Short mmCIF file of C-alpha atoms in Angstrom, two decimals:
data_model
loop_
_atom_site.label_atom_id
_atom_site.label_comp_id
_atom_site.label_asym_id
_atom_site.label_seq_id
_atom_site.Cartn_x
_atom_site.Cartn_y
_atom_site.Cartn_z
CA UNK A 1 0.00 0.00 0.00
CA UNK A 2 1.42 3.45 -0.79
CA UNK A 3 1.93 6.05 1.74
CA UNK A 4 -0.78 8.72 1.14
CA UNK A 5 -3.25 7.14 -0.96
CA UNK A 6 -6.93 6.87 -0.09
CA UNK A 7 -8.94 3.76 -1.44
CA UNK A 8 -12.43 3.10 -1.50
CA UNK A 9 -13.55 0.08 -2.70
CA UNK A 10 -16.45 -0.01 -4.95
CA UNK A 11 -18.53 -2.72 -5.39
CA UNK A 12 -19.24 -3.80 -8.86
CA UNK A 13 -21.46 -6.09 -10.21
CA UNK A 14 -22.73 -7.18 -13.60
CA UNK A 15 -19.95 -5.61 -15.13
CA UNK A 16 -20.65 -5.53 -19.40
CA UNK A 17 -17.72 -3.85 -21.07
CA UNK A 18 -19.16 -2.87 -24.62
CA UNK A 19 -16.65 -1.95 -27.37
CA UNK A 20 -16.09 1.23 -28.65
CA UNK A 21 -14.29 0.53 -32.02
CA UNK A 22 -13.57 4.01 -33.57
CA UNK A 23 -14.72 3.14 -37.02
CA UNK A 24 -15.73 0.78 -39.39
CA UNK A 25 -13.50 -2.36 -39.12
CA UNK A 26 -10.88 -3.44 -41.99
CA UNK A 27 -13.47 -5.46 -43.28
CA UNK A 28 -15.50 -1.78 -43.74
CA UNK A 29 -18.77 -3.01 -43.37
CA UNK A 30 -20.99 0.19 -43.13
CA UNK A 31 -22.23 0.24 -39.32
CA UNK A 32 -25.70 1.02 -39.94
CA UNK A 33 -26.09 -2.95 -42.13
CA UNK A 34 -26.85 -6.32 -40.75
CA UNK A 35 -23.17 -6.74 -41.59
CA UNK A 36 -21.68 -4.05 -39.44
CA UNK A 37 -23.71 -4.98 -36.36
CA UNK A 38 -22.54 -8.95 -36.60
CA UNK A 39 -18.82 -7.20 -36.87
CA UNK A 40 -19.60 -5.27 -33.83
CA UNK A 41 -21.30 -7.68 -32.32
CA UNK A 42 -17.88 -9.94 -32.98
CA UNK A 43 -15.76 -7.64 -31.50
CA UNK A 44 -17.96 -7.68 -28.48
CA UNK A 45 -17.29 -11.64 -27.79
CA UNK A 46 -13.29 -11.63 -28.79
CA UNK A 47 -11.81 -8.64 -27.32
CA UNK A 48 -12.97 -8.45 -23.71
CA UNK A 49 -10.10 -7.11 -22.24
CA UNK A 50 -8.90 -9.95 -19.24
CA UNK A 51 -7.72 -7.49 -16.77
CA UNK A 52 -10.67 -5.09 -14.97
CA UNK A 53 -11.07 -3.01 -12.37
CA UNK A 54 -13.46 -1.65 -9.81
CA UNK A 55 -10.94 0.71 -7.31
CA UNK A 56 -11.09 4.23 -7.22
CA UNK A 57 -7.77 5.68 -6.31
CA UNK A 58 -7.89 9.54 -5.17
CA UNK A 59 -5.96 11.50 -2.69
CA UNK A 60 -2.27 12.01 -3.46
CA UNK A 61 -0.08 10.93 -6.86
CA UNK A 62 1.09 7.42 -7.12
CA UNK A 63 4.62 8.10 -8.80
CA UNK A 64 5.87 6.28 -11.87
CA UNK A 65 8.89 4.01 -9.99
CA UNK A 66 11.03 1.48 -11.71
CA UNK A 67 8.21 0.69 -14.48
CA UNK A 68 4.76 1.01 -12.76
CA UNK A 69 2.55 3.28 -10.89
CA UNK A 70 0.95 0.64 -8.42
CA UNK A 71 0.00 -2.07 -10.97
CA UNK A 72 0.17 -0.24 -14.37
CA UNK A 73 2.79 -0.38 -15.89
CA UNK A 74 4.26 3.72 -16.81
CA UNK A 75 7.76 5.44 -17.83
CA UNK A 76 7.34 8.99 -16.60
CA UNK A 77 3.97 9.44 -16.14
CA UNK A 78 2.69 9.94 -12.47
CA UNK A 79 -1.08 8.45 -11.92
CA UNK A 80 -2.79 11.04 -9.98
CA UNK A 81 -6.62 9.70 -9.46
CA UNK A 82 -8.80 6.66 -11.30
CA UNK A 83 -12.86 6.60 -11.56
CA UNK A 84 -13.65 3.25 -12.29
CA UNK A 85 -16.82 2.88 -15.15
CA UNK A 86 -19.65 2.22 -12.34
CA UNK A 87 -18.35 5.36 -10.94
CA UNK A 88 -19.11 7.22 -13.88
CA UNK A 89 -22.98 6.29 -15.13
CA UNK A 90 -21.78 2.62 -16.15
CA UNK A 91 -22.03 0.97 -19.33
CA UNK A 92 -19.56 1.31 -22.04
CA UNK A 93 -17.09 4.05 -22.78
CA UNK A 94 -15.87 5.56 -25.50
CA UNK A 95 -14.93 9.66 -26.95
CA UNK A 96 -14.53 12.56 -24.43
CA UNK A 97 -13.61 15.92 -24.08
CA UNK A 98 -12.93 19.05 -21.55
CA UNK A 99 -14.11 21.99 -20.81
CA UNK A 100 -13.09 25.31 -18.90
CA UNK A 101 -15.77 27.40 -17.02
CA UNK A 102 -14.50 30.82 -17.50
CA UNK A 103 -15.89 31.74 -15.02
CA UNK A 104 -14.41 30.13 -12.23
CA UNK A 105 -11.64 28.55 -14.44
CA UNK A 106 -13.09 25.21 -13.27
CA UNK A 107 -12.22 21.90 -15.42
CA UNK A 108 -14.32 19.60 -16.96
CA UNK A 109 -14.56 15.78 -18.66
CA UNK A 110 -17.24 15.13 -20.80
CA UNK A 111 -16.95 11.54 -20.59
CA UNK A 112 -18.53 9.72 -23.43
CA UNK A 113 -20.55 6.46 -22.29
CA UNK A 114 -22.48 4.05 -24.57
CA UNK A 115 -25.69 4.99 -22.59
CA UNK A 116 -25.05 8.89 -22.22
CA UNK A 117 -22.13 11.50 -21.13
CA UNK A 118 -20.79 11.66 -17.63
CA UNK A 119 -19.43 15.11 -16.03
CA UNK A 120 -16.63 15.37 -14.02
CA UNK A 121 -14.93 18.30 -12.46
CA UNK A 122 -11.68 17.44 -12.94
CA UNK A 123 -10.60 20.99 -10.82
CA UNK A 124 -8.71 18.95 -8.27
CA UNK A 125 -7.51 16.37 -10.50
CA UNK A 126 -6.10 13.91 -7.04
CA UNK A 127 -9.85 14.26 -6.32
CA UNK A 128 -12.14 14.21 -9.04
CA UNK A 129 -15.81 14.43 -8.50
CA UNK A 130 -19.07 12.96 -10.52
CA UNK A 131 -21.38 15.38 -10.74
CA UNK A 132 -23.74 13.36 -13.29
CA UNK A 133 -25.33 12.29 -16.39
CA UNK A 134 -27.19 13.66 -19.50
CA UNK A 135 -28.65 10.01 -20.80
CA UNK A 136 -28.82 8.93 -24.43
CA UNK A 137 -32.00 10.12 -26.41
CA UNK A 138 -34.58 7.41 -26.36
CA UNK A 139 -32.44 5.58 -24.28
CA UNK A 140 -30.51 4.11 -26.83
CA UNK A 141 -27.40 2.84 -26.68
CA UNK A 142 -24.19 2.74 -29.00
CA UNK A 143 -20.52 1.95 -28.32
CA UNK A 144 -19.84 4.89 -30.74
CA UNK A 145 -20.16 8.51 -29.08
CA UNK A 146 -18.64 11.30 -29.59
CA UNK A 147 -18.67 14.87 -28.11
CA UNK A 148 -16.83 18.28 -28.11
CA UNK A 149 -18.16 22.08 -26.91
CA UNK A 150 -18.41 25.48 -28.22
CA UNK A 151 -18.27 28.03 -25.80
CA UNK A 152 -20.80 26.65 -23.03
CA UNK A 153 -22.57 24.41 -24.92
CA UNK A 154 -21.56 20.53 -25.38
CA UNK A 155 -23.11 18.44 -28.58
CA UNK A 156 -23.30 14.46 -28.38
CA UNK A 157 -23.80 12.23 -31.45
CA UNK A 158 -23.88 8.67 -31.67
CA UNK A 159 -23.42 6.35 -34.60
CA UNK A 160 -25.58 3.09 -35.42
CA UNK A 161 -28.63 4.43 -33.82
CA UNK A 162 -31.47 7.15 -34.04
CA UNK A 163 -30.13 9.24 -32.07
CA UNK A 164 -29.89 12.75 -33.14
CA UNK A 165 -27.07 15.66 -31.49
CA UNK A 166 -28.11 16.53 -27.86
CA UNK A 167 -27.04 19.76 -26.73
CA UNK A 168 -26.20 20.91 -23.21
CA UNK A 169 -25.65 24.40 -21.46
CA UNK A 170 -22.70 23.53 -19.85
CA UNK A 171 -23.03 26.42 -17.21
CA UNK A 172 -25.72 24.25 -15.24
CA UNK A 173 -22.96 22.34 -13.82
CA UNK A 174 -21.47 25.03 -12.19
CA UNK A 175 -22.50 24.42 -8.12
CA UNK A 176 -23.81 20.85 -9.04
CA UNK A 177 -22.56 19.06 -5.57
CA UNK A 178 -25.06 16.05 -5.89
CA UNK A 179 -24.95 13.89 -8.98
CA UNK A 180 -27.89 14.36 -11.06
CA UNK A 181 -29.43 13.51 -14.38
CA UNK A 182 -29.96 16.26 -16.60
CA UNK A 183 -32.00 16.60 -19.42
CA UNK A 184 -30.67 18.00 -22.86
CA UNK A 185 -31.47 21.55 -23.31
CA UNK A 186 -31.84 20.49 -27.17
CA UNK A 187 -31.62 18.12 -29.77
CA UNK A 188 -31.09 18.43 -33.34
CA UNK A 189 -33.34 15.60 -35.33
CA UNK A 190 -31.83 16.56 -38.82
CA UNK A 191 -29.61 13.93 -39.06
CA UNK A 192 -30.01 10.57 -37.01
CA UNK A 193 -26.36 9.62 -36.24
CA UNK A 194 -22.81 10.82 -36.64
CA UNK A 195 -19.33 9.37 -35.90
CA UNK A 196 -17.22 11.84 -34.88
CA UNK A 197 -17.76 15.88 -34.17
CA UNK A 198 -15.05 18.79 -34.70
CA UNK A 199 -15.53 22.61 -33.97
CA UNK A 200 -14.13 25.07 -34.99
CA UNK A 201 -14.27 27.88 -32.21
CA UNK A 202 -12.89 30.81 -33.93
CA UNK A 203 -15.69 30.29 -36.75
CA UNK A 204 -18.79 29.02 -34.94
CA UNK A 205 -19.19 25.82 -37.21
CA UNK A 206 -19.74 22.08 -36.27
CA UNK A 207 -18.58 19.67 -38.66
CA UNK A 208 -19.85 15.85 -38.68
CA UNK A 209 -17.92 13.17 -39.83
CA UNK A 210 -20.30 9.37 -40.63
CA UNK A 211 -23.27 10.65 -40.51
CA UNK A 212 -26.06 9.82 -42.42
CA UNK A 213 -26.20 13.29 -43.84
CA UNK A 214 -24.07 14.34 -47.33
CA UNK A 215 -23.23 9.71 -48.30
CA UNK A 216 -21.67 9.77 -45.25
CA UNK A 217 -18.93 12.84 -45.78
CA UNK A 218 -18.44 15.99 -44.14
CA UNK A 219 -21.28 17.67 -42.99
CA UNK A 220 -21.14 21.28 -41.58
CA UNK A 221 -23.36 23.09 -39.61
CA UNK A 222 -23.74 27.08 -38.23
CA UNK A 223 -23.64 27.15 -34.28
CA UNK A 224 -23.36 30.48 -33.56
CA UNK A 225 -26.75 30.07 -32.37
CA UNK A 226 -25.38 27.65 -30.17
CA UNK A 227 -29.27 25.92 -29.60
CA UNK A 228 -29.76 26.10 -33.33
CA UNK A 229 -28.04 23.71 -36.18
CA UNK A 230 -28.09 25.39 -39.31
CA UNK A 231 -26.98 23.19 -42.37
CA UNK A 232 -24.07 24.92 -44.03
CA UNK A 233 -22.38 22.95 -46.47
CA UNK A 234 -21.76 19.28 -47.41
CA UNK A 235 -18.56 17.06 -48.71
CA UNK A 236 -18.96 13.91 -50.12
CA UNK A 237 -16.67 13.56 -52.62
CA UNK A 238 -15.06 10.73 -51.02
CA UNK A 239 -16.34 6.95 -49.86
CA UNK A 240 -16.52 8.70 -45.98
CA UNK A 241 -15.34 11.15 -43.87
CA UNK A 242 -14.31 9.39 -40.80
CA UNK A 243 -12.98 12.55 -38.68
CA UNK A 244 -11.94 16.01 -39.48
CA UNK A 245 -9.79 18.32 -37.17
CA UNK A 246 -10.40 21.72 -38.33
CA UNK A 247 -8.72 25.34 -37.85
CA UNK A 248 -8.37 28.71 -38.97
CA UNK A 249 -4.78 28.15 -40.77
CA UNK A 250 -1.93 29.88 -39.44
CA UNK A 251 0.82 27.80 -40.71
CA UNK A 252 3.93 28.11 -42.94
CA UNK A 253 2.01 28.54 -45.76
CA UNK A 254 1.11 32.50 -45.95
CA UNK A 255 -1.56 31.92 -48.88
CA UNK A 256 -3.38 30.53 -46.70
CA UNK A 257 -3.27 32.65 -43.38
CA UNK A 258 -6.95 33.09 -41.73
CA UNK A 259 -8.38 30.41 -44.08
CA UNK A 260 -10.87 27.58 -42.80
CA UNK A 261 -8.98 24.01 -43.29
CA UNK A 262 -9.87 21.24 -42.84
CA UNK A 263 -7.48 17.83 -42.66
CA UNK A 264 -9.95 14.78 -43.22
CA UNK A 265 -9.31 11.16 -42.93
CA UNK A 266 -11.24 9.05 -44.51
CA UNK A 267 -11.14 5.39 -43.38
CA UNK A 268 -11.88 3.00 -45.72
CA UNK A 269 -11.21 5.46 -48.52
CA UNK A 270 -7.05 5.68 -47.19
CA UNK A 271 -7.04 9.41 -48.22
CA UNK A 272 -5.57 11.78 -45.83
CA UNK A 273 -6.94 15.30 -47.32
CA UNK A 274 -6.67 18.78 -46.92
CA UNK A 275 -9.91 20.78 -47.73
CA UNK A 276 -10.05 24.88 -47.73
CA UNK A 277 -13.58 25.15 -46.20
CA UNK A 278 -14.32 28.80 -45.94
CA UNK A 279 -16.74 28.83 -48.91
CA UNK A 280 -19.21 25.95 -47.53
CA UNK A 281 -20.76 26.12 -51.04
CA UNK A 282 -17.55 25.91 -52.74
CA UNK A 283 -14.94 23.27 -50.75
CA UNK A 284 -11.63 22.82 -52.56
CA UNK A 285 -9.74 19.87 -52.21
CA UNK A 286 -5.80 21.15 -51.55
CA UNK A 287 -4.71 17.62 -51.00
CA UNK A 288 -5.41 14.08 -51.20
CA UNK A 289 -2.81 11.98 -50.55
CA UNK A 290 -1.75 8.35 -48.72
CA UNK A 291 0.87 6.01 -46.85
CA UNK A 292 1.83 2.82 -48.45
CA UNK A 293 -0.10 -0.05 -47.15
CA UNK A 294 -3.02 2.27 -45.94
CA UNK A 295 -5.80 0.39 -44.67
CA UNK A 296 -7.97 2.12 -42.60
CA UNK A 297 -6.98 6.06 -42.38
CA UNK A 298 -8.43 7.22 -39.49
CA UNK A 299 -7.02 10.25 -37.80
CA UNK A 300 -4.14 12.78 -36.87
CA UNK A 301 -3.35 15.67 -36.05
CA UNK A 302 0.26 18.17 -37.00
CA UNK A 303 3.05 19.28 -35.28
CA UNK A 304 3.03 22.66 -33.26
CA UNK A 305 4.86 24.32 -36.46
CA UNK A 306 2.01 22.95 -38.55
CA UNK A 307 5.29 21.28 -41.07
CA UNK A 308 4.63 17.72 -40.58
CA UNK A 309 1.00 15.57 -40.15
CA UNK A 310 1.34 12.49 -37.73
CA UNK A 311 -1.59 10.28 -39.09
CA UNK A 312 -2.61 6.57 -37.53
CA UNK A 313 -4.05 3.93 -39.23
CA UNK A 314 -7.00 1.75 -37.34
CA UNK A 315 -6.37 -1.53 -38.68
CA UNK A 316 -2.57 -1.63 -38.70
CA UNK A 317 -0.06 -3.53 -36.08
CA UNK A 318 2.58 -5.03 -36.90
CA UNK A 319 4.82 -7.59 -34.75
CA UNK A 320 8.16 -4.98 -35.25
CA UNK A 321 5.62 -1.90 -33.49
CA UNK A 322 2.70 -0.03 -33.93
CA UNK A 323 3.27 2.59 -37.00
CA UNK A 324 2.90 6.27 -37.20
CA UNK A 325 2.84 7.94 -40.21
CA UNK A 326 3.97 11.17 -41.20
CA UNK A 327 3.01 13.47 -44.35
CA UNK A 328 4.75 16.73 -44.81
CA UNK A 329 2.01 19.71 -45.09
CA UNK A 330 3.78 22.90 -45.31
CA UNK A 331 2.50 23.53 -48.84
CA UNK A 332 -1.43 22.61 -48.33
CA UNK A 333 -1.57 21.86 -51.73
CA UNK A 334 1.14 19.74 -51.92
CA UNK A 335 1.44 17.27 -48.81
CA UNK A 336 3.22 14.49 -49.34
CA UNK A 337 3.77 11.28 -47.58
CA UNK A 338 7.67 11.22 -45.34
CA UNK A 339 7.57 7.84 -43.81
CA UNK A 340 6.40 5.92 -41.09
CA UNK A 341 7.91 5.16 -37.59
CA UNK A 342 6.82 1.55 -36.44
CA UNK A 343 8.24 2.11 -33.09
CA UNK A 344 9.01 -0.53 -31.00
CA UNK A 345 6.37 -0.18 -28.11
CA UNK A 346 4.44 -3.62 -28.78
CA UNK A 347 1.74 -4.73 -31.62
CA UNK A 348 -1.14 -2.24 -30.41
CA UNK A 349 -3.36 -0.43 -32.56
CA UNK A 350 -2.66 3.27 -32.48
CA UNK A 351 -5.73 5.77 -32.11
CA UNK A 352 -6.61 8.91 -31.59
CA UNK A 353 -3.28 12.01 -31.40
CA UNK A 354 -3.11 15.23 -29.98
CA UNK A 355 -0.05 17.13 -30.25
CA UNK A 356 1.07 20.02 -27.61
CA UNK A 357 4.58 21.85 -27.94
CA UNK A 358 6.75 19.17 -29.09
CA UNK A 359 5.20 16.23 -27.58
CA UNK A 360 2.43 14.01 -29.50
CA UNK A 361 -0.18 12.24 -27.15
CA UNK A 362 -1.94 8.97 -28.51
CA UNK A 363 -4.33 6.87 -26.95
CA UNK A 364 -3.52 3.53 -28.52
CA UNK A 365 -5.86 0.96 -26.92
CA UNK A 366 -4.42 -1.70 -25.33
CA UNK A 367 -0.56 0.33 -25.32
CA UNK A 368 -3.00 2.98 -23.32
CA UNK A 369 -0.99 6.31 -23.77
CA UNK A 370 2.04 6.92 -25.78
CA UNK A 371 3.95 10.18 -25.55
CA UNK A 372 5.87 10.59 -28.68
CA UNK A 373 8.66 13.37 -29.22
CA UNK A 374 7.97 15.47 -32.42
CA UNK A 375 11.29 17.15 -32.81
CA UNK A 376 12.44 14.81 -35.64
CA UNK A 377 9.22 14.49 -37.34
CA UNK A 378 10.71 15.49 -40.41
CA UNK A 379 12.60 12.14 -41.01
CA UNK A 380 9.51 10.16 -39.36
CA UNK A 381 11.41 9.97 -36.52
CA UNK A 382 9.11 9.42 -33.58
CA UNK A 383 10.95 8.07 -30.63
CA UNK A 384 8.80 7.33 -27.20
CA UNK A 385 9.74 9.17 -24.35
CA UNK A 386 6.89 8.15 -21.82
CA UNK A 387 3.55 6.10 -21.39
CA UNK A 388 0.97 4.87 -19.08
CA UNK A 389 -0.67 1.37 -19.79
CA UNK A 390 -4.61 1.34 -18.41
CA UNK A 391 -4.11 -2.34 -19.90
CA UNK A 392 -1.43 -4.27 -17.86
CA UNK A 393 -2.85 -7.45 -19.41
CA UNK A 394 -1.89 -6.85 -22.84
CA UNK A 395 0.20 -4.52 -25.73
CA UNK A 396 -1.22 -7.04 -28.03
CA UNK A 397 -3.46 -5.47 -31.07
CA UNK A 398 -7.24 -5.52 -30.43
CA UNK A 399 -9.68 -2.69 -29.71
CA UNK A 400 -9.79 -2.14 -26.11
CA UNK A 401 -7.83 0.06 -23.85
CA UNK A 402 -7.47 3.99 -24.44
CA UNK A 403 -9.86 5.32 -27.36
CA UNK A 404 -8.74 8.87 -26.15
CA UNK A 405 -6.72 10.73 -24.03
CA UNK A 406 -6.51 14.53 -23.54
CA UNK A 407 -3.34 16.45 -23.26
CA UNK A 408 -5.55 19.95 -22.42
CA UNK A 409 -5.99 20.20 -19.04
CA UNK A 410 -3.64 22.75 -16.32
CA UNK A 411 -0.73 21.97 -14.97
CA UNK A 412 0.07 19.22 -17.83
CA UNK A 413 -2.36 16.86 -16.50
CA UNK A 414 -3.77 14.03 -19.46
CA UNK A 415 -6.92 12.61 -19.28
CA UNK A 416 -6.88 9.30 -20.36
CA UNK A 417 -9.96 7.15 -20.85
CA UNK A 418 -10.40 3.01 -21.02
CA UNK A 419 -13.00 1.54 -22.34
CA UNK A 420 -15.74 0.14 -20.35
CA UNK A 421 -12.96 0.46 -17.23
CA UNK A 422 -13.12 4.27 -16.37
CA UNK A 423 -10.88 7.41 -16.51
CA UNK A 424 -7.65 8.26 -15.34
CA UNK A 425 -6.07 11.56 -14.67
CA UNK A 426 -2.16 11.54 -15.13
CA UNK A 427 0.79 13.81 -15.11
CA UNK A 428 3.57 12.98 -17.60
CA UNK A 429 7.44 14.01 -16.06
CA UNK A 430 10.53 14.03 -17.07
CA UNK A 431 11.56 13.76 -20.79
CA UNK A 432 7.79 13.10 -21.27
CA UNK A 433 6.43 16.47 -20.08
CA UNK A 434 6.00 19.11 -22.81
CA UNK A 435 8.89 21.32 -23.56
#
């Protein structure tokens, strides 16, 4: 037992850990089909992870010594406080995201459950508290969620169900001391499901990724009305748009300072693009480009100097390591692929990336989180200089573990989630902390 750690010991019972694959498998069955629910249904019975857990661990850092944080196993990452799943509304688990009240600078997870989104305030993050749940519409449920915020407002989509975009006014959490379930403040019916979400906050526009909207491409809406979806514009020049990080460009290349782009990956389609969106009638393609071997493109996101694009690829392990790969975009309309770095950090599938300074920050399911240094992304050279595994049992490939984890909260704490096994709050050190 370590010296200033408080344990509680929850109880749990019936435990049902329901997958949250972030796409359409390699075998790119469209979700929606009989075909795509018997794949889901698949990866239900064959990758239930062997290791759970039901301890919440709050009260004081556990430090990363000699290879593990208590049982996980970590190289300079410091575990700071675990909410186990039954903690946080049950169920499965999936996307999430943060938010800051400004005005009281408190922190927030938006934890993304098949069943609905828990809140967290993440303020204290030795001690986070639950302070509830906004449940699915109709009550359906989906191991794909998704959810991100524009100013005080959070939207939720779900994929493979009738389910809408719920919208919440974030400010009703503030003084929440009892958990509750809260009711949406609205829901958009225009579309029935989505994939992923992306927002761009400088511009006031959502844009949907897998929906049913526009064959499945990039949707975009006008929030600036924040209660009100307004359809703005529609992409579907490719197969699918599986997720689209979107800015207003201020990169290397001037022509394009203060333009709307978007970078979109598009699965099953293995094109990593780059669209100028700031005509939503008129979207020109800048890009479309791919990696050798591409199989399932399915997201990324560039370097602080916005020179380099580190992109994963769902359905890709390999026995030598799990590959990154890296396109060079300082010329929007002329990326082109550099290489890949296959690591050597075990046969995982790599996942979702964010990048902050010079330090990249993947969830990579059953790896958990990988801190990658950016410095040398220009020869594809992404060596590891940290992790924390939320799967001791395994750094085999297979889709459970970390879907996401969040490099945005103070004081360089990561929020890192597991699915159907809860959320951890860490702090990288070290070589691993961002420089």
């Amino acid at each position: 037992m370590l010296r200033g750690v408080r344990r509680t010991i929850l109880a749990v019972t019936g435990f049902l850990l329901l997958l949250a694959v972030a796409g359409p498998p390699a075998t790119a069955h469209d979700p929606d089909t009989p075909e795509g629910r018997a794949e889901q249904a698949e990866m239900l019975r064959i990758y239930q992870p062997t290791w759970r857990s039901g301890e919440l661990l709050a009260g004081a850092p556990i430090t990363c010594v000699n290879g593990m944080a208590d049982k996980y196993p970590c190289k300079n990452v410091d575990l700071l406080s675990f909410l186990p799943q039954s903690a946080l509304g049950g169920g499965g688990s999936s996307s999430m995201w943060y938010w800051t009240d400004t005005r009281d600078s408190n922190e927030y997870i938006l934890y993304c459950r098949s069943n609905g989104v828990s809140f967290v305030n993440v303020t204290d993050p030795s001690n986070p508290r639950y302070l509830g749940n906004l449940p699915s519409s109709n009550g359906v449920s989906s191991s794909w969620c998704d959810v991100r915020t524009y100013k005080n407002y959070a939207y939720i989509g779900k994929d493979s169900v009738s389910h809408g975009i719920q919208i919440l006014n974030l400010n009703r959490l503030q003084g929440v001391t009892t958990p509750q379930t809260f009711t949406a403040d609205a829901r958009f019916t225009g579309l029935t499901n989505s994939h992923t979400l992306q927002i761009n906050q400088n511009t006031g526009f959502l844009y949907v990724s897998g929906a049913n909207t526009c064959s499945k491409g990039l949707t975009i809406y006008d929030i600036k009305t924040p209660l009100t979806l307004t359809l703005a514009g529609c992409y579907s020049r490719e197969v699918y748009s599986h997720e689209s990080i979107v800015v207003t460009y201020a990169g290397p290349d001037t022509r394009y300072t203060g333009r709307e782009i978007a970078f979109n990956y598009t699965g099953q389609g293995r094109r990593f693009q780059i669209l100028d969106v700031t005509n939503k009638s008129n979207i020109v393609v800048l890009s479309s480009v791919t990696h050798p071997g591409a199989s399932f493109i399915h997201q990324g996101f560039a370097t602080s100097d916005y020179k380099h694009m580190i992109v994963n690829d769902e359905t890709i392990s390999t026995a030598s390591g799990s590959p990154d790969f890296v396109y060079n975009i300082e010329k929007l309309d002329a990326a082109r692929y550099v290489g890949r770095d296959n690591g050597t950090r075990g046969t995982f599938v790599n996942h979702n990336g964010y990048t902050v300074g010079n330090r990249h920050f993947q969830a990579s399911y059953r790896g958990g989180l990988r801190i990658l240094d950016t410095t040398n992304a220009a020869s594809a050279s992404l060596p590891e200089v940290g992790y924390f595994d939320v799967d001791p049992s395994s750094n085999a490939s297979g889709y459970s573990g970390s879907w996401m984890a969040l490099p945005y909260l103070k004081n360089g704490v990561v929020a890192v989630q597991s699915i159907g096994v809860g959320l951890f709050l860490v702090r990288p050190t070290g070589t691993a902390a961002v420089s």
